[in-house]
């Protein structure tokens, strides 16, 4: 009921707030979108631009690429980031998140990271808002290069910092206005498996931090035993293993060093 509807000839101009978006080096853009019937032109969802071709823009491709999402971060006539999905997202509501953690941009649709992109023209880097000189305009539903959006856009939010996958899903499920921005959780164990004598623990942590897999025979960890260690680099997801898991039962804890 609160979504913005675009007919292919209008936009929402939020350029009065442009001063807030010139310096972030990392961040996240989230929104919901619903495209109308397949179009023959490129259609912009979000654009932070200079009035020319230098910009940060998310669009849905038209013509031969109907329904594919394209992220462009361009400065000085050079695409610092260009990611075009192989999957198409024409029709129906979809949740989109674009993140930049200072090393690479990532695209998430409906709570799943997209890793399958067209090879031709692909580029990725740590570029973000601060890398675009002389920003003048912040638009929803239009761009200086792509055409206007035809469909609906809802629950748009821009965060200062790259959200983790769990945080993106929190925004997706509960709404951006209900999300309390802050640092990602220091630890979130996402999966534990055992195969033979090997226990594998997958977790979400903080990029750049180091973690230990602590094993104990009692729940209060009075006799701890470090089985594995890892330092996260360029990611918030880590894997730790114990290859000596021959006991019938044991307790494990992931600890930040």
Backbone as a ProteinNet text record, in pm:
[ID]
protein_1_A
[PRIMARY]
XXXXXXXXXXXXXXXXXXXXXXXXXXXXXXXXXXXXXXXXXXXXXXXXXXXXXXXXXXXXXXXXXXXXXXXXXXXXXXXXXXXXXXXXXXXXXXXXXXXXXXXXXXXXXXXXXXXXXXXXXXXXXXXXXXXXXXXXXXXXXXXXXXXXXXXXXXXXXXXXXXXXXXXXXXXXXXXXXXXXXXXXXXXXXXXXXXXXXXXXXXXXXXXXXXXXXXXXXXXXXXXXXXXXXXXXXXXXXXXXXXXXXXXXXXXXXXXXX
[TERTIARY]
79.4	0	84.1	211.6	295.6	401.4	403	504.3	486.1	597	593.4	570.2	479.6	448.4	504.6	575.4	636.7	578.8	545.2	481.1	575.3	705.7	802	829.9	778.5	801.2	818	839.2	854	966.7	1001.2	1107.1	1083.4	1156.5	1160.5	1298.3	1301.1	1426	1457.7	1563.5	1606.9	1739.6	1765.2	1894.2	1920.2	1816.1	1835.7	1921.6	1932.6	2010.2	2146.2	2188.8	2310.6	2433.3	2436.1	2554.3	2581.2	2479.2	2496.3	2562.1	2581.1	2623.3	2751.7	2831.8	2953.2	3077.2	3072.2	3194.5	3198.1	3086.2	3095.7	3186.6	3272.7	3362.6	3308.1	3215.2	3146.6	2998.2	2915.1	2772.6	2686	2555.2	2455.6	2334.2	2282.4	2156.5	2057	1938.9	1836.4	1705.4	1627.2	1494.6	1418.6	1287.6	1201.4	1163.9	1153.5	1112.4	1019	934	842	833.4	889.1	890.2	761.9	709.4	595.1	639.4	551.7	580.8	712.7	775.1	907.9	914.6	1019	1039.5	1155.6	1166.8	1273.3	1386.4	1376.9	1480.1	1534.6	1651.9	1711.1	1630.3	1603.3	1517	1588	1602.6	1681.9	1597.7	1652.4	1593	1647.5	1779.9	1849.2	1964.5	1983.3	2095	2147.4	2276.3	2348.6	2448.4	2427.2	2500.8	2551.3	2632.3	2693.4	2619.5	2511.1	2443	2494.6	2599.9	2657.5	2663.7	2766.2	2774.6	2840.2	2911	2972.3	2863.5	2854.1	2739	2753.8	2666.9	2638.7	2494	2470.1	2335.9	2303.4	2177.5	2124	2007	2009.7	1905	1862.7	1749.9	1707.9	1726.8	1801.1	1830.6	1708.3	1705.6	1599.6	1654.1	1574.8	1612.3	1654.6	1774.1	1816.8	1844.1	1859.7	1890.8	1771.5	1649.4	1530.2	1535.3	1519.4	1507.3	1636.8	1751.9	1879.2	1909.4	1967.4	2005.2	2148.4	2172.2	2304.5	2342.4	2459.8	2518.2	2635.8	2636	2745.3	2795.4	2925.3	2990.3	3096.3	3077	3158.4	3214.9	3343.1	3410.5	3512.2	3517.1	3611.3	3599	3474.8	3445.2	3500.5	3523.1	3573.3	3480.1	3440.4	3356.5	3443.3	3436.5	3509.6	3442.1	3310.1	3231	3127.8	3118.2	3008.9	2974.2	2857.9	2811.6	2672.2	2657.5	2527.8	2491.3	2376.6	2336.4	2300.4	2326.5	2277	2130	2090	1949.6	1863.9	1736.5	1642.8	1540.8	1491	1401.1	1280.1	1232.6	1115.5	990.3	901.2	772.1	778.8	683.1	676.5	769	744.7	826.1	956	1065.7	1196.8	1266.3	1342	1421.9	1564.2	1617.5	1752.2	1839.1	1961.9	2061.8	2193.3	2256.4	2389	2481	2592.1	2684.3	2823.8	2898.4	3039.3	3113.5	3208.6	3282.7	3422.9	3453	3584.2	3675.7	3635.3	3715.5	3641.3	3509.7	3431.3	3284	3210.6	3065.8	2999.6	2884.6	2808.1	2661.3	2591.7	2449.1	2375.6	2267.9	2182.8	2040	1973.6	1833.6	1755.2	1651.1	1565.3	1643.8	1744	1819.7	1926.3	1961.8	2063.8	2168.4	2297.1	2401.3	2409.1	2414.7	2429.8	2578.8	2617.6	2758	2776.2	2665.1	2669.9	2644.8	2752.5	2744	2794	2746.7	2800.3	2948.8	3028.2	3172.3	3207.5	3140.5	3173	3152.8	3257.4	3249.8	3252.3	3263.2	3256.6	3379.3	3355.6	3464.2	3413	3503.7	3464.7	3584	3553.8	3658.4	3595.8	3673.4	3622.2	3557.2	3523.3	3468.1	3329.7	3304.2	3173.7	3146.9	3058.2	3012.7	3128.7	3229.1	3338.2	3425.7	3414.4	3498.2	3439.1	3316.1	3252.5	3263.3	3332	3353.5	3231.6	3201.9	3100.7	2961.6	2919.6	2783.2	2682.8	2577.3	2476.1	2334.6	2308.3	2169.7	2153.8	2043.7	2004	1860.8	1843.9	1713.9	1669.9	1541	1477.1	1391	1410.1	1325.2	1373.7	1496.9	1550.5	1701.2	1767.8	1912.7	1950.9	2075.3	2121.8	2152.1	2168.4	2199.7	2084.5	2044.4	1931.5	1801	1695	1565.8	1492.2	1371.6	1292.7	1234.2	1209.5	1154.9	1007.4	964.7	824.2	785.3	719.7	684.6	675.8	709.1	698.6	830.5	854.1	970.9	923.8	977.2	932	1048.9	1034.6	1123.4	1270.5	1301.4	1438.3	1518.2	1640.4	1726.1	1871.4	1950	2093.9	2163.3	2253.3	2323.3	2471.6	2529.1	2672.1	2745	2790.8	2856.7	2794.6	2875.5	2827.3	2754	2626.6	2550.4	2589.1	2585.4	2607.9	2481.8	2492.7	2377.3	2264.7	2298	2193.5	2126.4	2202.5	2143.8	2056.2	2099.4	2018.1	1885.1	1888.5	1763.2	1675.5	1737.7	1659.7	1584.8	1653.5	1589.3	1479.6	1508.1	1412.3	1285.6	1300	1185.9	1110.1	1180.4	1118.3	1100.3	1160.7	1150	1267.3	1309.8	1426	1402.7	1280.1	1254.7	1263.6	1253.5	1261.1	1400.8	1494.2	1630.1	1712.4	1780.3	1868.1	2009	2060	2191.8	2299.2	2399.3	2510.4	2610.5	2715.9	2815.6	2759.1	2808.5	2761	2791.2	2713.8	2738.8	2879.2	2942.5	3077.6	3082.3	2968.2	2964	2821.7	2802.2	2674.2	2703	2691.9	2715.7	2598.9	2628.1	2523.3	2506.1	2610.4	2596.3	2704.3	2668.7	2762.9	2734.5	2836.4	2820.3	2933.3	2907.8	3011.8	3015.1	3135.8	3157.1	3276.4	3251.4	3358.7	3409.1	3538.6	3597	3621.2	3553.2	3572.2	3443.2	3452.1	3341.7	3374.6	3280	3297.2	3196.5	3246.3	3162.2	3171.5	3057.8	3050.9	2988.5	3045.6	2998.1	3011.1	2939.8	2954.7	3024.1	3126.3	3199.1	3224.1	3335.9	3372.4	3496.4	3488.4	3601.5	3724.6	3837.6	3963	3989.7	3889.7	3907	3948.3	4012.8	4058.7	3973.7	3951.1	3862.3	3924.8	3894.7	3939.9	3819.5	3841.4	3742.9	3787.3	3712.2	3745	3659	3724.6	3655.6	3673.1	3566.8	3573.9	3488.7	3525.2	3446.9	3336.3	3335.1	3228.4	3172.5	3048.2	2976.2	3032.3	3097.5	3150.4	3292.7	3346.8	3475.6	3589.3	3588.2	3698.7	3824.3	3807.9	3924.8	3921.1	3945.7	3936.2	4051	4028	4127.8	4105.8	4198	4184.4	4217.1	4119.9	4135	4163.9	4125.7	4146.9	4136.4	4198.6	4194.2	4183.3	4121.3	4108.8	4098.3	4154.7	4139.1	4057.7	3946.8	3861.5	3926.6	3932	3993.2	3904.7	3842.4	3755	3622.3	3586.7	3461	3416.3	3288.8	3237.5	3199.3	3228.1	3195.7	3323.5	3324.7	3441.3	3406	3507.3	3490.9	3603.6	3567.6	3663.7	3637.7	3746.1	3730.2	3805.2	3747.9	3815.2	3823.6	3944.6	3963.2	3989.4	3972.8	3999	3873.1	3758.5	3631	3591.4	3656.9	3628.4	3535.6	3505.7	3419.9	3273.7	3195.7	3051.5	2985.8	3041.2	2984.3	3094.8	3083.9	3178	3109.7	3168.1	3113.3	3212.1	3157.5	3238.6	3193.8	3291.1	3260.5	3355.8	3301.1	3383.1	3408.1	3536.9	3573.2	3657.2	3628.4	3709.1	3836.3	3949.6	4079.3	4094.6
-119.1	0	126.1	119.4	238.7	243.3	147.6	144.9	261.6	308.9	412.4	346.7	400.7	349	442.7	386.4	463.5	417.6	512.5	479	487.7	494.5	504.3	646.4	744	882	975.6	920.3	1005.1	952.2	1028.7	988.3	1054	1005.7	1070.9	1133.3	1264.5	1339.1	1368.9	1304.3	1326	1400.2	1480.1	1547.3	1648.6	1692.7	1787.2	1726.3	1593.7	1524.6	1477.6	1525.8	1475.4	1492.7	1595.3	1619.6	1504.3	1423.2	1311.1	1190.5	1195.5	1075	1093.1	1191.7	1216.9	1151	1110	1062.3	915	840.8	700.7	617	537	447.1	304.7	273.9	144.6	170.9	74.4	96.8	-11	9.7	-84.3	-6.8	-47.7	3.4	-112.2	-92.6	-196.4	-137.4	-220.3	-179.7	-302	-284.7	-382.5	-327.2	-414.2	-368.5	-469.7	-416.9	-499.1	-434.8	-502	-447.8	-484.6	-389.7	-418.9	-506.6	-530.4	-619.2	-582.3	-681.9	-665.2	-541	-464.4	-343.4	-359.4	-268.2	-274.4	-178.1	-106.5	-10.1	-40.9	15	3.7	88.5	34.6	103.1	113.5	235.8	261.3	250.3	179.8	174	285.3	299.9	391.3	456.7	586.3	655.7	766.7	762.4	870.3	919.6	1040.5	1077.5	1221.3	1252	1384.5	1470.7	1418	1485.1	1439.1	1357.2	1299.3	1148.8	1087.6	941.1	885.3	968.6	920.7	907.3	787.5	762	628.9	608.2	476.3	447.6	338.5	313.4	165.6	134	-1.3	4.2	-81.7	-80.5	-222.1	-230.7	-354.7	-336.3	-428.4	-416.5	-443.8	-382.5	-407	-480.5	-483.4	-547.8	-692.7	-730.8	-871.6	-915	-818.8	-852.5	-830.8	-843.9	-818.2	-888.8	-809	-866.2	-886.7	-866.2	-879.2	-751.1	-766	-649.6	-609.5	-478.8	-425.5	-322.1	-340.4	-242	-176.1	-42.5	33	137.6	140.3	248.8	303.4	428	484	620.5	638.3	765.3	790.4	914.4	954.1	862	833.4	751.4	609.3	562.7	426.5	352.9	232.2	150.8	85.3	139.2	80.4	-47.9	-52	-172.8	-187.1	-306	-338.3	-485.4	-509.9	-646	-661.5	-751.5	-780	-925.8	-947.9	-1083.8	-1164.2	-1293.4	-1382.6	-1416.1	-1418.5	-1445.8	-1323.1	-1345.5	-1237.3	-1227.1	-1106.5	-1081.6	-999.3	-1028.1	-960.6	-1016.3	-928.7	-973.2	-1015	-968.3	-1004.1	-918.9	-921.9	-844.2	-918	-841.6	-894.9	-795.8	-849.1	-763.5	-757.2	-636.3	-613.9	-549.2	-597.7	-533.9	-527.6	-411.1	-391.5	-346.6	-416.5	-382.2	-353.5	-273.9	-248.8	-248.1	-341.5	-351.5	-293	-224.8	-166.4	-250.3	-375	-461.9	-498.9	-517.2	-557.4	-530.2	-504.7	-489.9	-627	-639.6	-763.3	-731	-821.7	-806.7	-924.5	-893.9	-995.9	-974.4	-1081.5	-1074.3	-1178	-1130.9	-1217.3	-1295.6	-1229.1	-1288.9	-1386.7	-1389	-1481	-1401.1	-1424.6	-1353.8	-1403.7	-1310.1	-1344.7	-1357.8	-1471.6	-1494.2	-1525.1	-1535.8	-1569.2	-1442.8	-1387.3	-1264.4	-1286.9	-1203.2	-1205	-1169	-1242.6	-1220	-1094.3	-1071.6	-959.1	-826.1	-747.3	-615.9	-615.7	-733.3	-740	-676.1	-597.5	-542.4	-525.2	-531.6	-514.7	-457.7	-374.4	-310.8	-262.4	-186.9	-132.4	4.2	44.3	176.8	192.8	314.9	346.2	495.2	550.2	688.3	789	767.7	864.7	868.6	768.2	762.5	838.6	889.3	964.3	1113.3	1187.1	1330.3	1411.7	1516.5	1616.1	1557.4	1475.2	1422.1	1535.7	1530.9	1637.4	1586.2	1459.5	1412.8	1274.9	1256.4	1127.5	1102	1001.5	974.9	831.8	813	681.8	678.3	573.9	556.3	622.2	671.3	728.7	743.8	772.6	784.4	870.8	918.2	1000.4	919.1	787.1	700.4	604.4	526.4	435.9	515.2	453.6	519.1	509	568.4	567.9	431	408.9	282.3	271.4	151	120.8	6.9	42.1	-56.7	8.5	-66.7	-16.6	-33.8	56.7	51.3	79.1	4.2	20.8	3.1	60.7	39.5	60.7	177.8	211	257.8	207.5	248.8	248	341.1	346.9	343.3	247.2	228.3	261.5	321.8	352.2	231.6	144.2	20.4	-97.1	-198.4	-317.3	-408.8	-432	-522.7	-666.6	-750.9	-893.5	-956.3	-1081.3	-1150.2	-1160.3	-1189.2	-1200.1	-1065.4	-955.7	-823	-786.8	-824.5	-800.9	-873.5	-995.2	-1070.1	-1012.9	-954.6	-887.1	-768	-690.9	-579	-630.4	-736.6	-791.9	-842.1	-907.7	-969.3	-872.5	-776.1	-688.1	-544	-508.1	-370.8	-286.5	-195.2	-111.8	-22.6	26.8	119.7	52	-81.5	-154.6	-207.7	-182	-231.2	-128.8	-174.2	-86.8	-105.8	-4.1	-14.6	-23.9	-101.6	-117.1	-212.8	-243	-335.2	-475.3	-555.8	-692.8	-770.9	-875.1	-952.8	-1011.9	-1017.9	-1069.8	-1218.2	-1285.3	-1427.8	-1475.3	-1550.7	-1615.5	-1748.6	-1859.4	-1991.4	-2028.3	-2059.3	-2086.7	-2234.3	-2316.3	-2459.3	-2540.2	-2659.9	-2755	-2892.7	-2955.8	-3088.9	-3179.7	-3311.5	-3409.3	-3515.2	-3543.3	-3648.7	-3730.9	-3854.4	-3936.9	-3877.9	-3847.9	-3790.1	-3639.2	-3575.9	-3432.2	-3355.6	-3257.9	-3165	-3033.1	-2982.7	-2857	-2754.8	-2638	-2530.1	-2411.2	-2369	-2250.2	-2136.2	-2016	-1904.9	-1773.3	-1671.9	-1534.2	-1454.4	-1381	-1298.3	-1160	-1101.2	-966.3	-974.7	-915.3	-914.7	-856.3	-929.1	-884	-939.7	-1002.2	-1059	-1206.1	-1253.5	-1392.1	-1469.3	-1597.9	-1681.2	-1817.9	-1875.2	-2008.8	-2100.9	-2229.4	-2332.8	-2401.5	-2379.7	-2430.5	-2553.5	-2662.5	-2789.1	-2823.6	-2877.3	-2914.2	-3038.1	-3111.1	-3228.8	-3194.7	-3068	-3026.1	-2892.7	-2864.8	-2750.6	-2617.5	-2613.5	-2487.2	-2459.2	-2545.5	-2526	-2504.7	-2586.3	-2579.6	-2647.4	-2731.4	-2795.5	-2769.6	-2643.9	-2608.5	-2666.6	-2678.9	-2732.9	-2667.5	-2580	-2510.1	-2606.4	-2627.3	-2722.6	-2658.3	-2533	-2468.3	-2317.3	-2241.9	-2096.6	-2043.2	-1925.6	-1863.9	-1712.5	-1639	-1494	-1461.4	-1391.1	-1356.4	-1243.3	-1259.1	-1159.3	-1139.3	-1022.6	-993.4	-1064.2	-1118.2	-1190	-1185	-1213	-1224	-1367.7	-1460.3	-1601.2	-1681.2	-1766	-1847.2	-1992.6	-2079.9	-2224.1	-2272.2	-2346	-2405.2	-2555.1	-2633.5	-2779.5	-2843	-2950.2	-3040.2	-3175.8	-3218	-3345.7	-3461.2	-3436.8	-3542.1	-3573.5	-3558.4	-3575.6	-3722.6	-3796.8	-3940.9	-3972.6	-3872.2	-3894.5	-3909.8	-3968.5	-3978	-3841.4	-3757.5	-3624.4	-3529.2	-3403.6	-3299.8	-3165.2	-3062.8	-2927.9	-2839.6	-2753.2	-2663.4	-2519	-2428.2	-2286.8	-2210.3	-2117.7	-2031.1	-1902.6	-1866.9	-1750.8	-1654.1	-1525.5	-1423.9	-1403.6	-1401.6	-1386.2	-1244.6
0	0	0	43.4	52.7	-56.8	-148.7	-253.5	-349.4	-404	-506.6	-642.2	-720.2	-851.7	-957.8	-1056.4	-1164.1	-1297.1	-1382.2	-1509.6	-1628.8	-1602.4	-1711.1	-1753.6	-1679.7	-1717.4	-1599.7	-1479.6	-1361.9	-1274.6	-1170.4	-1078.6	-943.9	-842.7	-712.2	-697.9	-679.7	-671.3	-524.8	-473.5	-334.9	-331	-433	-445.4	-335.1	-266	-155.1	-44.8	-43.5	60.5	9.3	-105.7	-168.7	-81	3.7	88.6	183.6	212.6	304.8	238.8	106.7	35.7	-44.7	-11.8	-89	-31	97.1	161.5	201.4	210.5	254.3	165	228.1	155.2	149.6	237.6	237.5	260	226.6	248.6	188.4	204.6	154.2	104.2	-10.6	-64.6	-64.7	-6.5	-9.5	-59.3	-128.2	-173.4	-223.4	-234.1	-299.3	-436.3	-538.3	-670.8	-736	-823.8	-902.7	-1040.6	-1140.4	-1275.9	-1348.2	-1423.5	-1508.8	-1625.6	-1719.5	-1832.3	-1898.5	-1960.8	-2020.9	-2108.1	-2087.4	-2165.6	-2261.4	-2356.2	-2456	-2424.9	-2314.5	-2277.9	-2139.5	-2109	-1975.9	-1879.5	-1760.4	-1664.3	-1529.8	-1479.8	-1360	-1233.4	-1135.4	-1002.1	-913.1	-914.3	-822.1	-896	-876.1	-939.5	-849.9	-822.7	-755.4	-858.2	-915.7	-1035.1	-1033	-1133.9	-1148.3	-1249.5	-1305.8	-1415.2	-1550.2	-1548.8	-1670	-1657.8	-1719.4	-1720.6	-1594.6	-1517.6	-1393.4	-1287.5	-1226	-1140	-1068.8	-967.4	-910.7	-944.1	-1015.1	-1066.7	-1063.9	-1030.4	-1040.2	-1136.5	-1236.2	-1337.7	-1373.8	-1444	-1507.8	-1657.1	-1717.3	-1859.3	-1944.6	-2062.5	-2158.8	-2279.2	-2385.7	-2510.9	-2486.9	-2534.3	-2525.4	-2382.5	-2292	-2153	-2060.7	-2112.6	-2032.3	-1898	-1790.9	-1658.1	-1584.4	-1649.5	-1581	-1503.8	-1385.8	-1305.4	-1335.9	-1340.7	-1369.7	-1264.5	-1203.2	-1112.2	-1182.3	-1187.9	-1248.3	-1148.3	-1125.8	-1052.3	-1146.7	-1192.2	-1300	-1259.8	-1284.8	-1257.8	-1367.9	-1417.7	-1522.9	-1644.4	-1682.5	-1800.4	-1790.3	-1667.9	-1646.5	-1552.2	-1590	-1503.2	-1395.4	-1274.2	-1162.3	-1115.5	-1128.1	-1100.1	-1210.9	-1268	-1359.6	-1341.6	-1284.2	-1258.2	-1317	-1414.1	-1476	-1449.5	-1385.3	-1349.1	-1473.2	-1467.5	-1571.9	-1548.6	-1422.3	-1389.6	-1420.7	-1447.6	-1475.4	-1362.3	-1340.5	-1227.7	-1271.7	-1391.3	-1445	-1379.6	-1332.9	-1280.2	-1135.1	-1054.9	-913.9	-829	-698	-604.7	-573	-568.4	-531.5	-439.7	-345.6	-256.5	-308.1	-318.4	-369.7	-263.3	-250.8	-164.3	-240.7	-239.5	-297.9	-185.3	-166.9	-58.7	-114	-39.7	-68.2	65.4	81	206.9	197.5	85.7	66.9	-18.6	-47.2	-133.2	-260.3	-251.4	-368.4	-342.4	-450.2	-442.4	-451.1	-385.5	-389.8	-411.5	-478.9	-505.1	-442.4	-370.2	-310.2	-359.6	-400.9	-441.5	-361.2	-294.6	-213.7	-109.5	-50.1	58.7	16.7	-113.1	-163.7	-240.8	-212.3	-285.1	-428.8	-523.6	-664	-694.7	-749.2	-784.1	-931.9	-1006.4	-1148.8	-1230.4	-1288.4	-1366.2	-1508.6	-1599.5	-1734.8	-1730.5	-1806.2	-1806.5	-1885.2	-1996.9	-2084.8	-2012	-2004.5	-1942.5	-1791.7	-1730.1	-1583.6	-1520.1	-1416.4	-1335.4	-1193.6	-1097.6	-958.2	-881.8	-783	-703.7	-574.3	-495.1	-370.2	-385.6	-507.9	-533.2	-471.3	-420.7	-361	-376.7	-295.5	-313.7	-318.3	-231.9	-222	-346.4	-432.5	-552.1	-670	-656.5	-764	-732.1	-817.2	-793.8	-835.6	-759.5	-796.8	-812.5	-716.2	-718.7	-702.4	-783.4	-778.7	-756.9	-792.9	-796.3	-733.9	-660	-605.4	-650.5	-735.8	-796.8	-771.6	-754.7	-758.6	-883.8	-965.1	-1081.4	-1207.5	-1210.2	-1333.6	-1320.7	-1434.1	-1438.3	-1557.2	-1558.6	-1668.9	-1794.2	-1779.4	-1893.2	-1920.5	-1820.9	-1837.6	-1836.4	-1885.9	-1889.8	-1757.6	-1749.8	-1626.3	-1595.1	-1466.1	-1417.3	-1452	-1485.5	-1511.8	-1418.4	-1307.4	-1206.6	-1070.1	-965.8	-828.9	-755.3	-658.8	-571.1	-429.4	-332.4	-194.1	-98	21.3	135.9	99.9	46.1	5.7	127.2	140.1	251.7	206.6	260.4	236.5	371.8	389.4	516.2	499	600.3	602.8	659	571.5	611	538.6	509.9	440.1	537.7	513.8	598.4	568.1	669.7	652	592.7	549.5	493.2	594.9	719.3	821.5	844.8	837.9	853.4	733.9	613.7	494.1	505.2	552.7	567.2	678	779	882	822.3	737.8	668.9	576.4	502.9	407.1	475.4	588.3	655.4	745.1	803.8	903.3	857.6	744.4	696.1	740.3	651.9	681.6	802.1	820.1	930.3	1066.4	1070.2	1196.4	1225.8	1134.1	1151.5	1228	1330.9	1408.2	1355.1	1285.1	1223.5	1330.2	1303.9	1396.5	1338.2	1409.3	1355.9	1345.1	1251.7	1240.3	1366.8	1393.9	1514.5	1512.8	1631.2	1637.1	1604.7	1620.3	1591	1570.4	1464.4	1438.3	1371.5	1444.5	1387.6	1298.3	1170.7	1073.4	1041	1066.5	1034.9	1105.9	1152.2	1211.5	1152.5	1095.8	1038.6	1087.1	1081.5	1113.5	1005.6	954.9	857.3	902	940.8	994.3	1124.3	1129	1250.5	1237	1141	1119.4	1146	1235.5	1261.7	1192.9	1113.5	1040.8	1092.4	1131.3	1183.6	1088.3	1035.4	950.1	1030.7	1018.2	1101.6	1027.6	1076.5	1030.4	1139.1	1099.4	1194.3	1137.7	1173.8	1131.1	1043.4	925.4	833.4	902.5	890.9	950.1	1088.6	1150.3	1284.7	1277	1384.9	1393.9	1493.4	1463.1	1544.6	1569.5	1687.5	1726.5	1741.9	1711.4	1742.7	1870.6	1977.2	2109.1	2137.6	2179	2206.9	2354.3	2412.8	2553.8	2578.6	2682.8	2720.4	2818.3	2866.1	2956.4	2910.2	2944.4	2892.3	2941	3055.9	3105.2	3056.3	2970.4	2905.3	3005.6	3111.4	3207.8	3154.2	3052.2	2989.5	2838.4	2797.4	2655.3	2573.1	2441.3	2350	2213.5	2172.5	2044.7	1930.6	1840.6	1731.7	1597.2	1579.7	1450.5	1469.7	1378.7	1382.8	1240.6	1226.1	1094.5	1111.6	1018	1011.1	886.2	903.3	790.7	710.7	579.6	492.5	369.9	360.7	248	253	368.5	383.3	528.6	553.3	690.1	723.3	631.6	651.9	672.3	775.3	803.9	827.6	813.5	836.4	926.5	1031.6	1124.2	1133.2	1151.8	1153.7	1270	1320.6	1414.7	1347.4	1312.1	1241.6	1336.9	1467	1566.8	1646.9	1584.9	1655.7	1659.4	1746.7	1758.1	1875.2	1959.8	2076.3	2033.7	2121.4	2097.5	2113.5	2199.4	2222.1	2266.6	2224.1	2264.9	2248.3	2309.9	2301.7	2224.6	2140.1	2059.3	2080	2074.2	2085.6	1994.5	1912.4	1830	1907.4	1920.2	2001.8	1920	1934.5	1868.6	1949	1879.4	1947	2003.5
[MASK]
+++++++++++++++++++++++++++++++++++++++++++++++++++++++++++++++++++++++++++++++++++++++++++++++++++++++++++++++++++++++++++++++++++++++++++++++++++++++++++++++++++++++++++++++++++++++++++++++++++++++++++++++++++++++++++++++++++++++++++++++++++++++++++++++++

